[in-house]
CSV table of C-alpha atoms in Angstrom, one decimal:
chain,number,residue,atom,x,y,z
A,1,MET,CA,0.0,0.0,0.0
A,2,ARG,CA,1.1,3.5,-0.6
A,3,LEU,CA,0.5,4.5,3.0
A,4,GLY,CA,2.8,1.7,4.1
A,5,VAL,CA,0.2,0.1,6.3
A,6,GLU,CA,1.0,-3.6,7.1
A,7,VAL,CA,-1.6,-6.2,8.0
A,8,ALA,CA,-1.7,-9.4,10.0
A,9,PRO,CA,-4.3,-12.1,10.5
A,10,VAL,CA,-6.2,-12.6,13.7
A,11,THR,CA,-4.8,-15.8,15.1
A,12,ARG,CA,-5.1,-18.3,17.9
A,13,GLY,CA,-2.2,-19.1,20.1
A,14,THR,CA,-0.9,-19.8,23.6
A,15,LEU,CA,-1.0,-16.9,25.9
A,16,ARG,CA,1.7,-16.9,28.6
A,17,GLU,CA,1.2,-14.4,31.4
A,18,ALA,CA,4.6,-13.5,32.7
A,19,ILE,CA,6.5,-11.0,34.9
A,20,GLU,CA,9.2,-9.4,32.8
A,21,ALA,CA,12.4,-8.3,34.6
A,22,GLN,CA,16.1,-8.2,34.4
A,23,GLY,CA,18.1,-11.2,35.3
A,24,ARG,CA,21.7,-12.0,36.1
A,25,VAL,CA,23.6,-15.3,36.1
A,26,GLU,CA,25.4,-16.0,39.4
A,27,LEU,CA,27.0,-18.8,41.2
A,28,GLY,CA,24.6,-21.1,43.0
A,29,PHE,CA,24.2,-21.2,46.8
A,30,GLY,CA,27.1,-23.0,48.4
A,31,SER,CA,29.0,-23.4,45.1
A,32,ALA,CA,31.6,-20.7,46.0
A,33,VAL,CA,33.7,-20.1,49.1
A,34,CYS,CA,35.9,-17.2,50.0
A,35,ILE,CA,39.1,-18.3,51.6
A,36,SER,CA,40.2,-15.8,54.3
A,37,ALA,CA,43.3,-15.6,56.4
A,38,PRO,CA,42.7,-17.1,59.9
A,39,PHE,CA,45.8,-15.3,61.2
A,40,SER,CA,47.8,-12.2,60.3
A,41,GLY,CA,51.0,-13.2,58.5
A,42,ILE,CA,52.9,-13.4,55.2
A,43,VAL,CA,51.9,-15.4,52.1
A,44,ARG,CA,54.9,-17.6,51.5
A,45,HIS,CA,53.7,-19.7,48.5
A,46,ILE,CA,50.7,-19.9,46.2
A,47,THR,CA,50.0,-23.4,44.8
A,48,ARG,CA,47.0,-22.7,42.6
A,49,GLN,CA,46.5,-19.8,40.3
A,50,GLU,CA,43.3,-18.1,39.1
A,51,GLY,CA,41.5,-20.4,36.7
A,52,ASP,CA,43.2,-23.6,37.9
A,53,SER,CA,41.0,-26.7,38.6
A,54,VAL,CA,41.1,-28.0,42.2
A,55,ARG,CA,39.7,-31.0,44.1
A,56,ARG,CA,38.5,-30.9,47.6
A,57,GLY,CA,41.5,-30.9,49.9
A,58,ASP,CA,44.1,-29.6,47.3
A,59,PRO,CA,46.5,-27.1,48.8
A,60,LEU,CA,45.9,-23.5,47.7
A,61,LEU,CA,48.6,-21.4,49.4
A,62,GLU,CA,50.9,-21.4,52.4
A,63,LEU,CA,50.7,-18.7,55.1
A,64,GLU,CA,53.4,-18.0,57.7
A,65,ALA,CA,51.6,-16.9,60.9
A,66,PRO,CA,53.6,-16.3,64.2
A,67,GLU,CA,50.4,-16.5,66.2
A,68,LEU,CA,49.9,-20.0,64.9
A,69,ALA,CA,53.4,-20.9,66.0
A,70,ASN,CA,52.6,-19.8,69.5
A,71,TRP,CA,49.4,-21.9,69.6
A,72,ARG,CA,51.3,-24.9,68.4
A,73,GLY,CA,54.1,-24.3,70.9
A,74,ASP,CA,51.5,-24.0,73.6
A,75,GLY,CA,50.0,-27.3,72.5
A,76,ARG,CA,53.3,-29.1,72.7
A,77,LYS,CA,53.9,-27.7,76.2
A,78,ALA,CA,50.4,-28.7,77.3
A,79,ALA,CA,51.0,-32.3,76.0
A,80,GLN,CA,54.2,-32.5,78.0
A,81,LEU,CA,52.4,-31.1,81.1
A,82,VAL,CA,49.7,-33.8,80.8
A,83,GLN,CA,52.3,-36.5,80.8
A,84,LEU,CA,54.0,-35.1,83.7
A,85,ARG,CA,50.8,-34.7,85.8
A,86,ARG,CA,49.7,-38.2,84.9
A,87,ALA,CA,53.0,-39.7,86.1
A,88,GLN,CA,52.8,-37.7,89.3
A,89,MET,CA,49.2,-38.8,89.9
A,90,GLU,CA,50.0,-42.4,89.3
A,91,ARG,CA,53.0,-42.3,91.7
A,92,PHE,CA,50.9,-40.5,94.4
A,93,THR,CA,48.1,-43.0,94.0
A,94,SER,CA,50.4,-46.0,94.5
A,95,LEU,CA,51.7,-44.4,97.7
A,96,LYS,CA,48.3,-43.4,99.1
A,97,GLY,CA,47.9,-44.3,102.7
A,98,LEU,CA,51.7,-45.0,103.1
A,99,THR,CA,53.6,-41.7,102.7
A,100,ILE,CA,51.1,-39.7,100.7
A,101,SER,CA,47.8,-38.5,102.2
A,102,ALA,CA,44.5,-38.8,100.5
A,103,ARG,CA,44.2,-35.0,100.1
A,104,THR,CA,47.6,-34.9,98.2
A,105,VAL,CA,46.3,-37.6,95.9
A,106,ASP,CA,43.1,-35.7,95.2
A,107,GLU,CA,45.1,-32.5,94.4
A,108,ALA,CA,47.3,-34.5,92.0
A,109,ILE,CA,44.3,-35.8,90.2
A,110,ALA,CA,42.8,-32.3,90.0
A,111,GLN,CA,46.0,-31.0,88.6
A,112,TRP,CA,46.1,-33.8,86.0
A,113,GLU,CA,42.5,-33.0,84.9
A,114,GLN,CA,43.3,-29.3,84.7
A,115,ALA,CA,46.3,-30.1,82.5
A,116,CYS,CA,44.0,-32.3,80.3
A,117,LEU,CA,41.4,-29.5,80.0
A,118,THR,CA,44.1,-27.0,79.1
A,119,GLN,CA,45.4,-29.3,76.3
A,120,TRP,CA,41.8,-29.9,75.1
A,121,ILE,CA,41.2,-26.2,74.8
A,122,ILE,CA,44.4,-25.7,72.8
A,123,GLN,CA,43.7,-28.7,70.6
A,124,GLU,CA,40.2,-27.3,69.9
A,125,LYS,CA,41.8,-24.1,68.7
A,126,LEU,CA,44.1,-26.0,66.5
A,127,ASN,CA,41.2,-28.1,65.2
A,128,TRP,CA,39.4,-24.8,64.4
A,129,VAL,CA,42.5,-23.8,62.4
A,130,SER,CA,42.3,-27.1,60.5
A,131,ARG,CA,38.6,-26.6,59.7
A,132,THR,CA,39.3,-23.0,58.6
A,133,ALA,CA,42.1,-24.2,56.4
A,134,ALA,CA,39.8,-26.9,54.9
A,135,GLN,CA,42.5,-29.5,55.6
A,136,PRO,CA,41.6,-33.2,55.0
A,137,GLU,CA,40.2,-34.9,58.0
A,138,ASP,CA,42.7,-36.8,60.2
A,139,ASP,CA,42.5,-40.6,60.6
A,140,PRO,CA,39.9,-41.3,63.4
A,141,SER,CA,42.3,-43.9,64.8
A,142,ARG,CA,44.5,-41.0,65.9
A,143,THR,CA,41.9,-39.8,68.3
A,144,THR,CA,42.7,-41.3,71.7
A,145,GLN,CA,41.6,-40.9,75.3
A,146,LEU,CA,43.8,-40.7,78.4
A,147,GLY,CA,42.0,-43.3,80.5
A,148,VAL,CA,44.7,-44.3,82.9
A,149,GLY,CA,43.8,-43.4,86.5
A,150,PRO,CA,42.4,-44.6,89.7
A,151,ARG,CA,38.8,-43.6,88.8
A,152,PRO,CA,36.7,-43.1,85.6
A,153,MET,CA,37.6,-40.2,83.5
A,154,SER,CA,35.4,-37.1,83.5
A,155,ALA,CA,34.4,-35.3,80.3
A,156,SER,CA,37.0,-32.6,81.0
A,157,SER,CA,39.7,-35.3,80.9
A,158,GLN,CA,39.2,-36.3,77.3
A,159,PHE,CA,41.4,-34.7,74.7
A,160,LEU,CA,42.8,-35.1,71.2
A,161,PRO,CA,46.6,-35.5,71.1
A,162,PRO,CA,48.4,-32.8,69.2
A,163,SER,CA,49.0,-33.5,65.5
A,164,GLU,CA,52.4,-33.4,63.8
A,165,HIS,CA,51.6,-29.8,62.8
A,166,SER,CA,51.5,-28.6,66.4
A,167,SER,CA,54.9,-29.9,67.4
A,168,GLY,CA,57.8,-27.5,67.4
A,169,GLY,CA,55.8,-24.3,67.0
A,170,ASP,CA,55.7,-24.5,63.2
A,171,PRO,CA,54.4,-21.1,61.9
A,172,LEU,CA,53.5,-22.4,58.4
A,173,LEU,CA,49.8,-23.0,57.6
A,174,SER,CA,48.6,-24.7,54.4
A,175,LEU,CA,45.1,-23.6,53.3
A,176,HIS,CA,43.2,-26.2,51.2
A,177,SER,CA,40.2,-26.1,48.9
A,178,PRO,CA,36.9,-26.9,50.6
A,179,LEU,CA,35.2,-28.2,47.4
A,180,ASP,CA,35.8,-29.4,43.8
A,181,GLY,CA,35.8,-26.6,41.3
A,182,ARG,CA,38.1,-23.8,40.1
A,183,VAL,CA,40.0,-20.9,41.6
A,184,LEU,CA,37.8,-18.0,40.6
A,185,SER,CA,39.9,-15.2,42.0
A,186,CYS,CA,43.2,-14.7,43.8
A,187,PHE,CA,43.6,-11.5,45.8
A,188,VAL,CA,47.2,-11.8,47.1
A,189,GLY,CA,50.7,-12.6,45.9
A,190,PRO,CA,53.8,-14.3,47.4
A,191,GLY,CA,55.5,-12.2,50.1
A,192,GLN,CA,52.4,-10.1,50.7
A,193,HIS,CA,51.4,-9.3,54.4
A,194,VAL,CA,47.8,-10.1,55.2
A,195,VAL,CA,45.7,-9.5,58.3
A,196,ALA,CA,43.3,-11.9,60.0
A,197,GLY,CA,40.0,-12.1,58.0
A,198,GLN,CA,41.4,-10.7,54.8
A,199,PRO,CA,40.1,-12.5,51.7
A,200,LEU,CA,42.8,-14.5,49.9
A,201,MET,CA,41.1,-16.6,47.3
A,202,THR,CA,37.6,-17.5,46.0
A,203,VAL,CA,37.0,-21.1,45.0
A,204,GLY,CA,33.8,-22.2,43.3
A,205,ASP,CA,32.1,-24.7,41.0
A,206,PRO,CA,31.2,-22.8,37.7
A,207,ASN,CA,28.9,-25.6,36.7
A,208,GLN,CA,26.5,-24.8,39.6
A,209,LEU,CA,24.8,-21.6,38.4
A,210,MET,CA,21.6,-19.8,39.3
A,211,LEU,CA,19.7,-16.9,37.9
A,212,THR,CA,18.7,-13.9,40.1
A,213,VAL,CA,15.7,-12.0,38.8
A,214,TRP,CA,14.8,-8.6,40.2
A,215,ILE,CA,11.1,-7.9,40.3
A,216,ARG,CA,8.9,-5.1,41.7
A,217,PRO,CA,7.5,-5.6,45.2
A,218,GLU,CA,3.9,-5.5,43.9
A,219,ASP,CA,4.6,-8.6,41.8
A,220,VAL,CA,6.0,-10.7,44.7
A,221,SER,CA,2.6,-12.2,45.6
A,222,ARG,CA,2.3,-13.7,42.1
A,223,VAL,CA,5.6,-15.6,42.3
A,224,ARG,CA,5.7,-19.2,43.6
A,225,PRO,CA,8.5,-21.8,43.8
A,226,GLY,CA,8.3,-24.1,40.8
A,227,GLN,CA,7.1,-21.6,38.3
A,228,GLN,CA,8.9,-21.7,35.0
A,229,VAL,CA,11.5,-19.0,34.1
A,230,ILE,CA,12.7,-18.1,30.6
A,231,PHE,CA,16.0,-16.2,30.3
A,232,GLN,CA,17.1,-14.6,27.1
A,233,HIS,CA,20.4,-12.7,26.5
A,234,SER,CA,22.5,-11.7,23.5
A,235,GLY,CA,24.9,-14.6,23.8
A,236,HIS,CA,22.3,-17.3,23.0
A,237,VAL,CA,19.8,-17.4,20.1
A,238,THR,CA,17.3,-19.5,22.0
A,239,PRO,CA,16.3,-18.8,25.6
A,240,ASP,CA,17.5,-20.7,28.7
A,241,ARG,CA,15.0,-22.2,31.1
A,242,GLY,CA,14.8,-22.8,34.8
A,243,GLU,CA,12.4,-22.8,37.8
A,244,VAL,CA,11.8,-20.5,40.7
A,245,VAL,CA,13.5,-21.7,43.9
A,246,ALA,CA,12.9,-19.0,46.4
A,247,VAL,CA,11.9,-15.3,46.8
A,248,SER,CA,13.9,-13.0,49.0
A,249,PRO,CA,12.0,-11.5,52.0
A,250,LEU,CA,14.0,-8.3,51.7
A,251,ILE,CA,13.7,-5.3,49.4
A,252,ASP,CA,17.0,-3.9,48.0
A,253,GLU,CA,17.6,-0.5,49.6
A,254,ARG,CA,19.2,0.9,46.5
A,255,THR,CA,16.9,-0.4,43.7
A,256,ARG,CA,13.8,-1.1,45.8
A,257,LEU,CA,13.4,-4.4,44.0
A,258,VAL,CA,13.1,-8.0,45.3
A,259,ALA,CA,15.4,-10.8,44.3
A,260,VAL,CA,13.9,-14.0,43.0
A,261,TRP,CA,16.4,-17.0,42.9
A,262,THR,CA,15.9,-19.6,40.1
A,263,THR,CA,17.7,-22.6,38.7
A,264,LEU,CA,19.4,-22.5,35.4
A,265,ASP,CA,19.5,-25.8,33.5
A,266,PRO,CA,23.2,-26.6,32.9
A,267,ALA,CA,22.2,-29.0,30.1
A,268,GLU,CA,20.8,-26.2,28.0
A,269,LYS,CA,24.0,-24.2,27.1
A,270,GLU,CA,27.1,-22.9,28.7
A,271,ASN,CA,26.6,-19.7,30.6
A,272,HIS,CA,29.0,-17.4,32.3
A,273,VAL,CA,28.8,-15.7,35.7
A,274,GLY,CA,27.7,-12.1,35.4
A,275,THR,CA,25.7,-12.5,32.2
A,276,ALA,CA,22.7,-10.2,32.2
A,277,GLY,CA,19.5,-10.4,30.1
A,278,ARG,CA,15.7,-10.3,30.1
A,279,ALA,CA,13.9,-12.9,32.2
A,280,GLU,CA,10.2,-13.9,32.2
A,281,ILE,CA,8.6,-15.7,35.2
A,282,LEU,CA,5.6,-17.5,33.7
A,283,ILE,CA,2.5,-16.9,35.9
A,284,ALA,CA,-0.1,-18.6,33.8
A,285,GLU,CA,-0.5,-20.3,30.5
A,286,GLU,CA,-3.7,-20.6,28.4
A,287,ARG,CA,-4.0,-22.2,25.0
A,288,ASP,CA,-6.3,-21.4,22.0
A,289,VAL,CA,-6.5,-17.7,22.8
A,290,ILE,CA,-7.5,-15.1,20.1
A,291,MET,CA,-4.8,-12.5,19.7
A,292,VAL,CA,-3.5,-9.7,17.5
A,293,PRO,CA,-0.3,-7.7,17.4
A,294,GLU,CA,-0.1,-5.0,20.0
A,295,SER,CA,0.5,-2.4,17.2
A,296,ALA,CA,-3.1,-3.0,15.9
A,297,ILE,CA,-4.8,-1.7,19.1
A,298,HIS,CA,-5.8,1.9,19.4
A,299,TRP,CA,-7.5,3.9,22.1
A,300,GLU,CA,-10.4,6.1,21.0
A,301,GLY,CA,-11.1,7.9,24.3
A,302,ASP,CA,-13.8,5.5,25.5
A,303,CYS,CA,-12.9,2.2,23.9
A,304,PHE,CA,-10.2,0.2,22.1
A,305,VAL,CA,-10.6,-0.1,18.3
A,306,VAL,CA,-8.8,-2.0,15.5
A,307,PHE,CA,-8.9,-1.5,11.7
A,308,VAL,CA,-10.3,-4.6,10.0
A,309,ARG,CA,-9.6,-5.1,6.3
A,310,ASP,CA,-12.7,-5.5,4.1
A,311,LEU,CA,-13.5,-9.1,2.9
A,312,ASP,CA,-13.4,-7.8,-0.7
A,313,PHE,CA,-10.3,-5.8,-0.2
A,314,ASP,CA,-8.5,-7.2,-3.3
A,315,GLN,CA,-11.5,-6.9,-5.6
A,316,LEU,CA,-12.6,-3.4,-4.8
A,317,PRO,CA,-11.1,-0.5,-6.8
A,318,TYR,CA,-10.7,1.4,-3.5
A,319,LYS,CA,-9.2,0.0,-0.2
A,320,VAL,CA,-11.5,-0.2,2.8
A,321,PHE,CA,-10.8,-0.8,6.5
A,322,HIS,CA,-13.6,-1.0,9.0
A,323,VAL,CA,-13.3,0.4,12.5
A,324,ARG,CA,-14.1,-2.3,15.0
A,325,LYS,CA,-14.5,-1.9,18.7
A,326,VAL,CA,-12.8,-4.7,20.7
A,327,ARG,CA,-12.4,-5.7,24.3
A,328,ILE,CA,-8.8,-6.5,25.1
A,329,GLY,CA,-7.2,-8.8,27.7
A,330,ARG,CA,-3.7,-9.7,28.7
A,331,LYS,CA,-0.4,-8.9,26.9
A,332,THR,CA,2.0,-11.6,25.9
A,333,TRP,CA,4.9,-12.4,23.6
A,334,HIS,CA,4.2,-14.8,20.8
A,335,GLY,CA,6.2,-15.6,17.7
A,336,GLY,CA,8.8,-13.0,18.6
A,337,GLN,CA,6.5,-10.0,18.8
A,338,GLU,CA,4.2,-8.4,21.4
A,339,MET,CA,0.7,-9.7,21.2
A,340,ARG,CA,-2.6,-8.7,22.9
A,341,GLU,CA,-5.5,-11.0,23.9
A,342,ILE,CA,-8.9,-10.2,22.3
A,343,LEU,CA,-11.8,-11.1,24.5
A,344,ALA,CA,-14.5,-9.8,22.1
A,345,GLY,CA,-14.9,-8.1,18.7
A,346,LEU,CA,-12.7,-10.2,16.3
A,347,LEU,CA,-12.8,-13.7,14.8
A,348,PRO,CA,-9.8,-15.8,13.8
A,349,GLY,CA,-8.9,-15.4,10.1
A,350,GLU,CA,-9.9,-11.7,9.9
A,351,VAL,CA,-7.1,-9.4,8.9
A,352,VAL,CA,-6.2,-6.2,10.8
A,353,ALA,CA,-3.9,-3.3,10.2
A,354,THR,CA,-0.8,-3.4,12.3
A,355,THR,CA,2.4,-1.4,11.6
A,356,ARG,CA,1.7,2.2,10.6
A,357,SER,CA,-2.0,1.7,11.4
A,358,PHE,CA,-1.8,5.0,13.1
A,359,VAL,CA,-2.1,6.5,9.6
A,360,LEU,CA,-5.7,5.1,9.5
A,361,ARG,CA,-6.4,6.4,12.9
A,362,GLY,CA,-5.3,9.9,11.8
A,363,ALA,CA,-7.5,9.6,8.8
A,364,LEU,CA,-10.4,8.6,11.0
A,365,LEU,CA,-9.9,11.6,13.2
A,366,GLU,CA,-10.0,13.8,10.1
A,367,GLU,CA,-13.1,12.1,9.0
A,368,ARG,CA,-11.5,11.2,5.7
A,369,LEU,CA,-12.6,7.5,5.7
A,370,GLY,CA,-16.3,8.4,5.3
A,371,ALA,CA,-19.2,7.8,7.6
A,372,GLY,CA,-19.8,4.2,6.2
A,373,CYS,CA,-16.4,3.1,7.3
A,374,ALA,CA,-16.4,5.0,10.6
A,375,GLU,CA,-19.7,3.5,11.8
A,376,HIS,CA,-19.9,0.0,13.0
A,377,ASN,CA,-22.5,-1.7,15.2
A,378,ASP,CA,-21.4,-4.6,17.3
């Protein structure tokens, strides 16, 4: 047509009611761990670099910490004191009633138990270091109990003997990977001084990804776990899919939006952390719905109208479009374009003006289409 008006048929399709929002690919919950320095010290050696694959228990770096040397030295001294107090207790017990009074024996037992308690406290501190460093668990057979004595041991008398790391006050601490994955980032270098709590490395599994979708607070009540999510970004021609896992109970103070966490099917395609795109959370799906392109709908002040092509459009010497009042419903995306549900006023197979149909509306306002075309009784 000379006016450049394009047309499209009224069709039936599947209407998907969805919440549209921005989404971002992130590492899944528990799939990334930040390794921090348990003590202040100096980084002596880095075993794994950024991007390297690691298995659980692999060494990552070595830290020299004087405070750790003190703890290990205290553990060695505490172990020696336990042995000394036990020998004294056993000797006094054997002489009880002869040259040693019962009170002296009780004091020796109390001193031995106090020494055991002190060593247990120090060993618990060293065990905390091992857990923080994600070191492989020790052989359970190495856990023993000092059960030699004249009476049953109390709970305070049980302890773990110091490991080989705690002997001699060794200041070196090897930090290990807590999971299988890759070194995602490394924040320090050899010879660098670090303080307790400072991040050293981030280790994560890049195969365990999730999608965070930011929605408006008024849409939260419509979102439920298990709803399907479609994620589209420029890196993939076809969209990725997932399901809603949880909705955050908090509103972001900066954006005033609410986070929705969803799965991201790893079998679909390879995604990268930080990828952003458009996400749709499907709220409802209805089949066999009458719909037209959104560009065909016009507001006439008190109702919505479309321009319907005459049935004899190709045979007539002049081209006629009829104004038709319609009742519209929900909006959706179908076939790559924005569509609008038609509740009343159109039948499948009819042809309506779409792109540049505003030209016809302008002509209608100027009363150039004629009274016969402008009038229509439903």
